[in-house]
Each structure stands twice: as structure tokens, then as C-alpha cells.
Amino acid sequence: MKQWFEERLHLSKGLASLFDHPVPKRSSFLDYLGFATLFALINQAVTGILLATVYTPSAEGAYASIKLIQATPVGNLVRSLHSWGANFMVVLIVLHLLRVFYEGAYKRPRELTWVMGVVLLIGTLGLAFTGYLLPWDQEGYWATVVGSAMAGYVPLIGNFLVEFLRKGAQVTGTTLTFFYSVHMLMLPALILLAFVPHFFFVLRQGMACTDELGEAKKRGEDVSENSLPFWPNVAFRMILVVIFVGAAMWILAAVYPKGLGAPADVLNKSHYIPEPAWYFFGIYQMLKYFPGYLDVLAMVGLPLIFFIVLFALPWLDRNPSRKPRKRPVALSVAGVLVVGLVLLTYQGMASVPKALADNGVIAHPSFKKDIEPVFQNQCLTCHGSANNYLLDSYADVTKIDVIPGNPDGSKLIQKLEGTVKPQMPIGKEPLSPDQIKTIRNWIQDGAKNN
């Protein structure tokens, strides 16, 4: 049987490249963060498949199906493992990326290995983000509302991107079904397409820590005193890392099981404070240090530059050395960025993020750019196309409650300010004074459809 498979698949060469190579004695457990990330991915795949056998991807059935899953100890543990596994996977892949950067392992000949790793990072963040909504509770719903609103800051196509992500102006059951398909089909396919070449490159090129040994062997030097065989010595270390990560995951899932909050309430009658997922807290905290007109830089510009630099790093870094002590500038810049992001994330978790919708008073607002987004975010849940009292188009907004040139006489302003009860929007925090003043200015300018 072994010979039959060998003739067709030539497995021995692949296994030899994996098991029959020496590794420096100085290698540390940090070198195996990639293997730990793979274990976390396998955990997510297994627990995700188990959850999918019970989960109902609709606004009517999602919350009830999660309650059904949590009704049994096994189901509760599986969901908790999936939730904690998502956090582990985000943290592990970031640590793995930082370790690779520190070792300079993105340099020639491993440029494509690094690029595929960045794609895996993006796919992992996408999985974490799309999975947040699926329980259809208050936490997931409002985190998705806030997170998807970030796309609105992209110049020119912001509104299109928000509506594409939400499949409409608001987060609805259609959004949930779309996120489920992305979470279960599209992103796993992306991760698989990136992981296969990533793993193949690692097998063919070996770990970066083995390069010095390989060069010494080519020179005819005896490397036995400075190295360990991968099997069984180094493989045992990798297994220990997996056992440690798995044990931590199981302990946290058992001691701190994932809870389920109140069902998603689009009217937010309980005044739940919307917050993004924890991995967006750094960006939201950074918004506090930017004036309103520079929010687009914090929300779009800096993250875009960051990922462009990540992809292009092997070609941007011209320093031929991989040794950390010979790369002080690159490591110093990376260190400042990491410390800054960690501090911003910590601060963001301990404070209320800056509200996305409040961009200051606009003296001469545009309906499309400045007024319509407020109605989309705050009003269309009750006053959308499925209801009798509409606010989902310019004609609907202006035909009843707006008197051009007369904001004080416009019923819209009276409702928003609360002089005519009930104050709108019902079940949500009132619009900020800056938002109301901006709408007043738009009406004062003639309520134009601009």
C-alpha cells in the first residue's frame, strides 16, 4: 500500500522536507506561532461546522437557534470554544506576523510567503467581523452597525460600500444572511486559497531560522553540535505549543463561557451603547485625536496605507540583513506602531468611542452627503419603505415635514428637538446638537436636493 501511494504521489520527498531537516538549538517556542495559528484555524473549522448543523441564518431564527445551542452543556462549550477561538486566532496571527517581521523572514526568497500571510490576516479579521453579527443579539447587532458604518468614510463610494455590506441602508435580516454566507463560504475559500501556497512555500523553503544551518552545510561544515533534528525534538516542541494553546482555549471556554445578551433591537429601546468589536477599538480611539474633517484619514487613509505597506514590505525594505541588530530603523518604527496600537486599543476599551455620525456643524450641508446619511442611520428603521410614514427619499422627507427656508416652522425640526412629542428617533439617543443644527442649516438654505 505504501509503495502504491509513493508511486503516484511521491510523498517521501514532501515528508523528508518536513521532517528530515535540522533546526538550530537556539530556536524558541515563538518560532511555532504559525503552527499554533493553524491549530486555532482547525478549531474554528470544526466548531463552526458543528454550530452550523443547528444554526438558522435568519433574523427570525438566529437568536433562538443560539439559545438552543446553549441549552446543553456540550453546545454551550462548542460555542464558547468557537468564540474564544476567534479571539485566539486574531491574536496568534498578529503575533506570528510580528515574529516573522522581527526575524526578517519576509525577505528574499520568502516574499510570496509573507504576501500570503497578509492575505490570511485580512481573511482572519473578516471572519471575526462577520461572525460577530450571527448570534443576532444586541452586542453583535450594534457592533456590526458601528463597524459597517466605517465603510461610509471611504470617499466617493462610501455610501455604496455601506449599502453593499448591509444589503440596504440598515442592518437587517438580509445583512445577517449575507454575513453568514461570507463567513461560511467566501472567507474560508479565501483563507484556503492563501493557506495552501503559504504552507507549500514554508515546506519548500523551510523556516527562516534554518537558513544559517543550510549555508553552513553547503560550506561543508558539521552542524550537528549546533542543531536538533526536526523529528522528534522540534516536533515535540510544536506539539507542546499546541497543547498549551488548546488547554488555554478549553479552560477559558469552560470558566468564562460565551454569553448571549438580549435579542437584537433595531429600535434600541433599552439605549444599548453601540460599540465596535475589540479589534476596532484602536481605530475608534484614534478618532478622538482627529478633528471631524480628518476622520476619513483615521478611518480609511491610515489603515489603507498600513495594509499597502504590509503587502509591499519585502520590496520596500532594501536592507539585505535579516539580523535584528542590523535593522534598528525598521524595528523601532514597528515597535512604536505596535505600542501605540496596543495603548489605543486599551484606552478604547475603557472609554466610549467617538460617535461616527457627529462630524460637527456643517454651515451649508448637502442632502446626499450630510443629511440623508443621518436619516439612513437613525430614522429608516421606523420610516423606511415598509412603513406608512416614509423618510427614505428626498421627496418623502420634504413633502410633509419640511418648509424650505423656515426650520422653526418645519415639523421635522420640532420632532427632532422634542418640542413636538414624541421626540424622534424613538428608542434611540436624540440626535446631537451638531446634527440638528446641520439639518436646520440645510432647511434654511432651501432644503435643496443637492
JSON list of C-alpha atoms in Angstrom, two decimals, residues 98 101-104 106 322-337:
[
{"chain": "A", "resi": 98, "resn": "LEU", "atom": "CA", "xyz": [5.29, 40.32, 14.29]},
{"chain": "A", "resi": 101, "resn": "PHE", "atom": "CA", "xyz": [8.89, 40.72, 10.86]},
{"chain": "A", "resi": 102, "resn": "TYR", "atom": "CA", "xyz": [11.34, 40.66, 13.78]},
{"chain": "A", "resi": 103, "resn": "GLU", "atom": "CA", "xyz": [13.26, 37.78, 12.23]},
{"chain": "A", "resi": 104, "resn": "GLY", "atom": "CA", "xyz": [13.28, 39.46, 8.79]},
{"chain": "A", "resi": 106, "resn": "TYR", "atom": "CA", "xyz": [9.77, 38.31, 4.78]},
{"chain": "A", "resi": 322, "resn": "ARG", "atom": "CA", "xyz": [17.83, 39.84, 8.46]},
{"chain": "A", "resi": 323, "resn": "LYS", "atom": "CA", "xyz": [19.60, 40.17, 11.82]},
{"chain": "A", "resi": 324, "resn": "PRO", "atom": "CA", "xyz": [17.53, 42.32, 14.23]},
{"chain": "A", "resi": 325, "resn": "ARG", "atom": "CA", "xyz": [20.56, 44.27, 15.49]},
{"chain": "A", "resi": 326, "resn": "LYS", "atom": "CA", "xyz": [21.29, 45.45, 11.94]},
{"chain": "A", "resi": 327, "resn": "ARG", "atom": "CA", "xyz": [17.73, 46.70, 11.36]},
{"chain": "A", "resi": 328, "resn": "PRO", "atom": "CA", "xyz": [17.26, 49.36, 14.07]},
{"chain": "A", "resi": 329, "resn": "VAL", "atom": "CA", "xyz": [15.13, 51.74, 12.00]},
{"chain": "A", "resi": 330, "resn": "ALA", "atom": "CA", "xyz": [12.60, 49.13, 10.83]},
{"chain": "A", "resi": 331, "resn": "LEU", "atom": "CA", "xyz": [12.25, 47.57, 14.28]},
{"chain": "A", "resi": 332, "resn": "SER", "atom": "CA", "xyz": [11.97, 50.96, 16.01]},
{"chain": "A", "resi": 333, "resn": "VAL", "atom": "CA", "xyz": [9.18, 52.12, 13.67]},
{"chain": "A", "resi": 334, "resn": "ALA", "atom": "CA", "xyz": [7.34, 48.82, 14.09]},
{"chain": "A", "resi": 335, "resn": "GLY", "atom": "CA", "xyz": [7.79, 48.98, 17.87]},
{"chain": "A", "resi": 336, "resn": "VAL", "atom": "CA", "xyz": [6.28, 52.46, 18.06]},
{"chain": "A", "resi": 337, "resn": "LEU", "atom": "CA", "xyz": [3.31, 51.38, 15.90]}
]
